[in-house]
Amino acid sequence: MTAHLAPDAKEATVGELSARSGVSPSALRFYEREGLITSRRTAGNQRRYSRDTLRRVAFIRTSQRLGIPLATIREVLGLLPEDRTPTREDWARISECWRADLDARLRTLRRLRDNLTDCIGCGCLSLATCALANPSDELGERGPGARRLVEEKDPSAVKSCPETPADAAGAVS
């Protein structure tokens, strides 16, 4: 029988959180080890997650599907308040943190799509005009990997996230 999380429940067991979120218990334990979510322990050493962990897990899963690294997800989740359930405004504020990153990813994907459109079925017979070719490895001097399709870091992209509480605490005036 699948564990069900009651609508008025303030906490969830790992099984209830797993059933409600669709994330395996082992993944939830991994997220906890990685500092993405937290739980309290009962006297019997069982995990209990606050109800708002459901939203955090959904945020983590969606972020992962977008290709955002766990380290970045952890950093942004660190901006959420720990003393209360995050509000809609809290979530809106942190979602802005990687708007520029997602925009850059979209530009890269569009460029990849546009360059590949001409190559479908060509078999790379026209290396002189192929946007994917790199005659004489001219781009090798700029570093490893694909250089034409991989967008360089945009110097105009400004980090739009506020400092994490740890950054602010460690700042020297």
PDB file of C-alpha atoms in Angstrom:
ATOM      1  CA  MET A   1       0.000   0.000   0.000  1.00  0.00           C
ATOM      2  CA  THR A   2       1.328   3.433  -0.937  1.00  0.00           C
ATOM      3  CA  ALA A   3       1.900   5.880   1.893  1.00  0.00           C
ATOM      4  CA  HIS A   4      -0.368   8.902   1.685  1.00  0.00           C
ATOM      5  CA  LEU A   5       0.438  12.323   3.052  1.00  0.00           C
ATOM      6  CA  ALA A   6      -2.598  13.777   4.789  1.00  0.00           C
ATOM      7  CA  PRO A   7      -3.488  17.335   3.692  1.00  0.00           C
ATOM      8  CA  ASP A   8      -3.061  18.654   7.243  1.00  0.00           C
ATOM      9  CA  ALA A   9       0.200  16.768   7.944  1.00  0.00           C
ATOM     10  CA  LYS A  10       3.026  19.064   8.998  1.00  0.00           C
ATOM     11  CA  GLU A  11       5.679  16.379   8.527  1.00  0.00           C
ATOM     12  CA  ALA A  12       6.248  13.380   6.286  1.00  0.00           C
ATOM     13  CA  THR A  13       8.162  10.156   6.618  1.00  0.00           C
ATOM     14  CA  VAL A  14      10.638   9.297   3.865  1.00  0.00           C
ATOM     15  CA  GLY A  15       8.043   6.871   2.437  1.00  0.00           C
ATOM     16  CA  GLU A  16       5.278   9.481   2.457  1.00  0.00           C
ATOM     17  CA  LEU A  17       7.524  12.112   0.887  1.00  0.00           C
ATOM     18  CA  SER A  18       8.662   9.598  -1.717  1.00  0.00           C
ATOM     19  CA  ALA A  19       5.106   8.569  -2.593  1.00  0.00           C
ATOM     20  CA  ARG A  20       3.866  12.164  -2.788  1.00  0.00           C
ATOM     21  CA  SER A  21       6.852  13.554  -4.711  1.00  0.00           C
ATOM     22  CA  GLY A  22       7.485  10.587  -7.002  1.00  0.00           C
ATOM     23  CA  VAL A  23      11.156  10.597  -5.952  1.00  0.00           C
ATOM     24  CA  SER A  24      12.687   7.392  -4.598  1.00  0.00           C
ATOM     25  CA  PRO A  25      13.652   7.214  -0.916  1.00  0.00           C
ATOM     26  CA  SER A  26      17.296   6.700  -1.929  1.00  0.00           C
ATOM     27  CA  ALA A  27      17.203   9.926  -3.980  1.00  0.00           C
ATOM     28  CA  LEU A  28      15.688  11.779  -1.011  1.00  0.00           C
ATOM     29  CA  ARG A  29      18.474  10.505   1.235  1.00  0.00           C
ATOM     30  CA  PHE A  30      21.002  11.568  -1.426  1.00  0.00           C
ATOM     31  CA  TYR A  31      19.472  15.067  -1.581  1.00  0.00           C
ATOM     32  CA  GLU A  32      19.761  15.248   2.189  1.00  0.00           C
ATOM     33  CA  ARG A  33      23.420  14.139   2.166  1.00  0.00           C
ATOM     34  CA  GLU A  34      24.089  16.784  -0.488  1.00  0.00           C
ATOM     35  CA  GLY A  35      22.494  19.510   1.658  1.00  0.00           C
ATOM     36  CA  LEU A  36      19.563  20.137  -0.690  1.00  0.00           C
ATOM     37  CA  ILE A  37      16.887  19.168   1.839  1.00  0.00           C
ATOM     38  CA  THR A  38      16.861  18.615   5.589  1.00  0.00           C
ATOM     39  CA  SER A  39      15.004  16.418   8.036  1.00  0.00           C
ATOM     40  CA  ARG A  40      14.739  16.060  11.754  1.00  0.00           C
ATOM     41  CA  ARG A  41      15.244  12.736  13.500  1.00  0.00           C
ATOM     42  CA  THR A  42      12.735  11.138  15.837  1.00  0.00           C
ATOM     43  CA  ALA A  43      13.745   9.428  19.083  1.00  0.00           C
ATOM     44  CA  GLY A  44      13.877   6.215  17.026  1.00  0.00           C
ATOM     45  CA  ASN A  45      16.251   7.917  14.520  1.00  0.00           C
ATOM     46  CA  GLN A  46      13.636   8.042  11.737  1.00  0.00           C
ATOM     47  CA  ARG A  47      13.634  10.935   9.291  1.00  0.00           C
ATOM     48  CA  ARG A  48      10.789  13.448   9.350  1.00  0.00           C
ATOM     49  CA  TYR A  49      10.586  16.057   6.613  1.00  0.00           C
ATOM     50  CA  SER A  50       8.618  19.286   6.931  1.00  0.00           C
ATOM     51  CA  ARG A  51       5.758  19.543   4.473  1.00  0.00           C
ATOM     52  CA  ASP A  52       7.431  22.348   2.520  1.00  0.00           C
ATOM     53  CA  THR A  53      10.156  19.840   1.556  1.00  0.00           C
ATOM     54  CA  LEU A  54       7.717  18.685  -1.137  1.00  0.00           C
ATOM     55  CA  ARG A  55       8.118  22.005  -2.918  1.00  0.00           C
ATOM     56  CA  ARG A  56      11.899  21.895  -2.527  1.00  0.00           C
ATOM     57  CA  VAL A  57      12.017  18.393  -4.027  1.00  0.00           C
ATOM     58  CA  ALA A  58       9.851  19.511  -6.952  1.00  0.00           C
ATOM     59  CA  PHE A  59      12.173  22.496  -7.452  1.00  0.00           C
ATOM     60  CA  ILE A  60      15.243  20.221  -7.378  1.00  0.00           C
ATOM     61  CA  ARG A  61      13.767  17.771  -9.890  1.00  0.00           C
ATOM     62  CA  THR A  62      12.658  20.514 -12.267  1.00  0.00           C
ATOM     63  CA  SER A  63      16.035  22.227 -12.000  1.00  0.00           C
ATOM     64  CA  GLN A  64      17.821  18.953 -12.743  1.00  0.00           C
ATOM     65  CA  ARG A  65      15.649  18.420 -15.822  1.00  0.00           C
ATOM     66  CA  LEU A  66      16.769  21.850 -17.024  1.00  0.00           C
ATOM     67  CA  GLY A  67      20.379  20.736 -16.664  1.00  0.00           C
ATOM     68  CA  ILE A  68      21.214  22.915 -13.683  1.00  0.00           C
ATOM     69  CA  PRO A  69      24.036  21.373 -11.619  1.00  0.00           C
ATOM     70  CA  LEU A  70      23.333  20.267  -8.041  1.00  0.00           C
ATOM     71  CA  ALA A  71      25.915  22.723  -6.693  1.00  0.00           C
ATOM     72  CA  THR A  72      23.981  25.603  -8.255  1.00  0.00           C
ATOM     73  CA  ILE A  73      20.670  24.232  -6.990  1.00  0.00           C
ATOM     74  CA  ARG A  74      22.151  23.952  -3.464  1.00  0.00           C
ATOM     75  CA  GLU A  75      23.432  27.542  -3.632  1.00  0.00           C
ATOM     76  CA  VAL A  76      20.052  28.891  -4.659  1.00  0.00           C
ATOM     77  CA  LEU A  77      18.125  26.798  -2.128  1.00  0.00           C
ATOM     78  CA  GLY A  78      20.430  28.310   0.490  1.00  0.00           C
ATOM     79  CA  LEU A  79      18.720  31.634  -0.206  1.00  0.00           C
ATOM     80  CA  LEU A  80      15.388  30.312   1.093  1.00  0.00           C
ATOM     81  CA  PRO A  81      14.463  31.031   4.712  1.00  0.00           C
ATOM     82  CA  GLU A  82      15.068  28.201   7.144  1.00  0.00           C
ATOM     83  CA  ASP A  83      12.859  29.581   9.919  1.00  0.00           C
ATOM     84  CA  ARG A  84       9.609  29.498   7.939  1.00  0.00           C
ATOM     85  CA  THR A  85       7.902  27.988   4.920  1.00  0.00           C
ATOM     86  CA  PRO A  86       9.039  29.838   1.795  1.00  0.00           C
ATOM     87  CA  THR A  87       6.433  32.129   0.251  1.00  0.00           C
ATOM     88  CA  ARG A  88       5.546  32.604  -3.405  1.00  0.00           C
ATOM     89  CA  GLU A  89       7.739  35.721  -3.343  1.00  0.00           C
ATOM     90  CA  ASP A  90      10.687  33.708  -1.999  1.00  0.00           C
ATOM     91  CA  TRP A  91      10.320  31.203  -4.842  1.00  0.00           C
ATOM     92  CA  ALA A  92       9.963  33.972  -7.440  1.00  0.00           C
ATOM     93  CA  ARG A  93      13.125  35.652  -6.136  1.00  0.00           C
ATOM     94  CA  ILE A  94      15.262  32.535  -6.394  1.00  0.00           C
ATOM     95  CA  SER A  95      13.871  31.571  -9.806  1.00  0.00           C
ATOM     96  CA  GLU A  96      15.376  34.808 -11.109  1.00  0.00           C
ATOM     97  CA  CYS A  97      18.819  33.559 -10.077  1.00  0.00           C
ATOM     98  CA  TRP A  98      19.325  31.559 -13.218  1.00  0.00           C
ATOM     99  CA  ARG A  99      17.167  33.345 -15.731  1.00  0.00           C
ATOM    100  CA  ALA A 100      20.345  34.583 -17.488  1.00  0.00           C
ATOM    101  CA  ASP A 101      21.787  31.053 -17.447  1.00  0.00           C
ATOM    102  CA  LEU A 102      18.624  29.587 -18.966  1.00  0.00           C
ATOM    103  CA  ASP A 103      18.552  32.345 -21.601  1.00  0.00           C
ATOM    104  CA  ALA A 104      22.172  31.508 -22.522  1.00  0.00           C
ATOM    105  CA  ARG A 105      21.285  27.795 -22.731  1.00  0.00           C
ATOM    106  CA  LEU A 106      18.372  28.619 -25.041  1.00  0.00           C
ATOM    107  CA  ARG A 107      20.622  30.688 -27.324  1.00  0.00           C
ATOM    108  CA  THR A 108      23.130  27.819 -27.476  1.00  0.00           C
ATOM    109  CA  LEU A 109      20.416  25.280 -28.265  1.00  0.00           C
ATOM    110  CA  ARG A 110      18.961  27.513 -30.989  1.00  0.00           C
ATOM    111  CA  ARG A 111      22.412  27.905 -32.544  1.00  0.00           C
ATOM    112  CA  LEU A 112      22.973  24.161 -32.375  1.00  0.00           C
ATOM    113  CA  ARG A 113      19.576  23.523 -33.973  1.00  0.00           C
ATOM    114  CA  ASP A 114      20.175  26.079 -36.712  1.00  0.00           C
ATOM    115  CA  ASN A 115      23.646  24.739 -37.536  1.00  0.00           C
ATOM    116  CA  LEU A 116      22.502  21.128 -37.577  1.00  0.00           C
ATOM    117  CA  THR A 117      19.554  21.813 -39.880  1.00  0.00           C
ATOM    118  CA  ASP A 118      21.871  22.262 -42.870  1.00  0.00           C
ATOM    119  CA  CYS A 119      23.888  19.160 -41.968  1.00  0.00           C
ATOM    120  CA  ILE A 120      21.078  16.630 -41.823  1.00  0.00           C
ATOM    121  CA  GLY A 121      21.735  14.139 -44.608  1.00  0.00           C
ATOM    122  CA  CYS A 122      24.821  15.936 -45.933  1.00  0.00           C
ATOM    123  CA  GLY A 123      27.343  13.443 -44.595  1.00  0.00           C
ATOM    124  CA  CYS A 124      29.763  16.374 -44.098  1.00  0.00           C
ATOM    125  CA  LEU A 125      30.765  16.355 -47.760  1.00  0.00           C
ATOM    126  CA  SER A 126      31.083  20.122 -47.743  1.00  0.00           C
ATOM    127  CA  LEU A 127      33.719  20.677 -45.056  1.00  0.00           C
ATOM    128  CA  ALA A 128      34.564  24.104 -46.442  1.00  0.00           C
ATOM    129  CA  THR A 129      31.155  25.487 -45.518  1.00  0.00           C
ATOM    130  CA  CYS A 130      30.092  23.197 -42.657  1.00  0.00           C
ATOM    131  CA  ALA A 131      29.518  25.193 -39.466  1.00  0.00           C
ATOM    132  CA  LEU A 132      30.602  22.149 -37.458  1.00  0.00           C
ATOM    133  CA  ALA A 133      33.977  21.678 -39.183  1.00  0.00           C
ATOM    134  CA  ASN A 134      37.205  23.031 -37.792  1.00  0.00           C
ATOM    135  CA  PRO A 135      39.802  22.982 -40.603  1.00  0.00           C
ATOM    136  CA  SER A 136      43.388  22.623 -39.356  1.00  0.00           C
ATOM    137  CA  ASP A 137      42.094  22.655 -35.759  1.00  0.00           C
ATOM    138  CA  GLU A 138      42.203  26.467 -35.720  1.00  0.00           C
ATOM    139  CA  LEU A 139      39.895  26.573 -32.732  1.00  0.00           C
ATOM    140  CA  GLY A 140      42.047  24.166 -30.715  1.00  0.00           C
ATOM    141  CA  GLU A 141      44.097  27.112 -29.496  1.00  0.00           C
ATOM    142  CA  ARG A 142      41.006  28.452 -27.710  1.00  0.00           C
ATOM    143  CA  GLY A 143      40.603  25.346 -25.551  1.00  0.00           C
ATOM    144  CA  PRO A 144      39.163  21.835 -25.620  1.00  0.00           C
ATOM    145  CA  GLY A 145      35.757  20.828 -26.916  1.00  0.00           C
ATOM    146  CA  ALA A 146      33.427  22.300 -29.504  1.00  0.00           C
ATOM    147  CA  ARG A 147      34.105  26.034 -29.691  1.00  0.00           C
ATOM    148  CA  ARG A 148      31.708  27.266 -32.393  1.00  0.00           C
ATOM    149  CA  LEU A 149      28.562  25.755 -30.962  1.00  0.00           C
ATOM    150  CA  VAL A 150      29.373  26.152 -27.300  1.00  0.00           C
ATOM    151  CA  GLU A 151      28.671  29.686 -26.278  1.00  0.00           C
ATOM    152  CA  GLU A 152      31.461  31.394 -24.407  1.00  0.00           C
ATOM    153  CA  LYS A 153      30.532  32.854 -21.025  1.00  0.00           C
ATOM    154  CA  ASP A 154      28.683  36.076 -21.708  1.00  0.00           C
ATOM    155  CA  PRO A 155      30.591  38.910 -19.983  1.00  0.00           C
ATOM    156  CA  SER A 156      27.408  40.992 -19.928  1.00  0.00           C
ATOM    157  CA  ALA A 157      25.617  38.336 -17.850  1.00  0.00           C
ATOM    158  CA  VAL A 158      25.512  39.603 -14.293  1.00  0.00           C
ATOM    159  CA  LYS A 159      24.803  37.319 -11.368  1.00  0.00           C
ATOM    160  CA  SER A 160      21.281  38.284 -10.395  1.00  0.00           C
ATOM    161  CA  CYS A 161      21.148  36.325  -7.122  1.00  0.00           C
ATOM    162  CA  PRO A 162      21.571  38.090  -3.804  1.00  0.00           C
ATOM    163  CA  GLU A 163      24.270  36.858  -1.470  1.00  0.00           C
ATOM    164  CA  THR A 164      23.639  33.620   0.351  1.00  0.00           C
ATOM    165  CA  PRO A 165      23.337  33.975   4.135  1.00  0.00           C
ATOM    166  CA  ALA A 166      26.766  32.291   4.415  1.00  0.00           C
ATOM    167  CA  ASP A 167      28.303  34.865   2.017  1.00  0.00           C
ATOM    168  CA  ALA A 168      26.840  37.729   4.012  1.00  0.00           C
ATOM    169  CA  ALA A 169      28.035  36.260   7.315  1.00  0.00           C
ATOM    170  CA  GLY A 170      31.534  35.740   5.982  1.00  0.00           C
ATOM    171  CA  ALA A 171      31.810  39.211   4.472  1.00  0.00           C
ATOM    172  CA  VAL A 172      34.387  41.509   5.961  1.00  0.00           C
ATOM    173  CA  SER A 173      33.447  45.172   6.311  1.00  0.00           C
TER     174      SER A 173
END
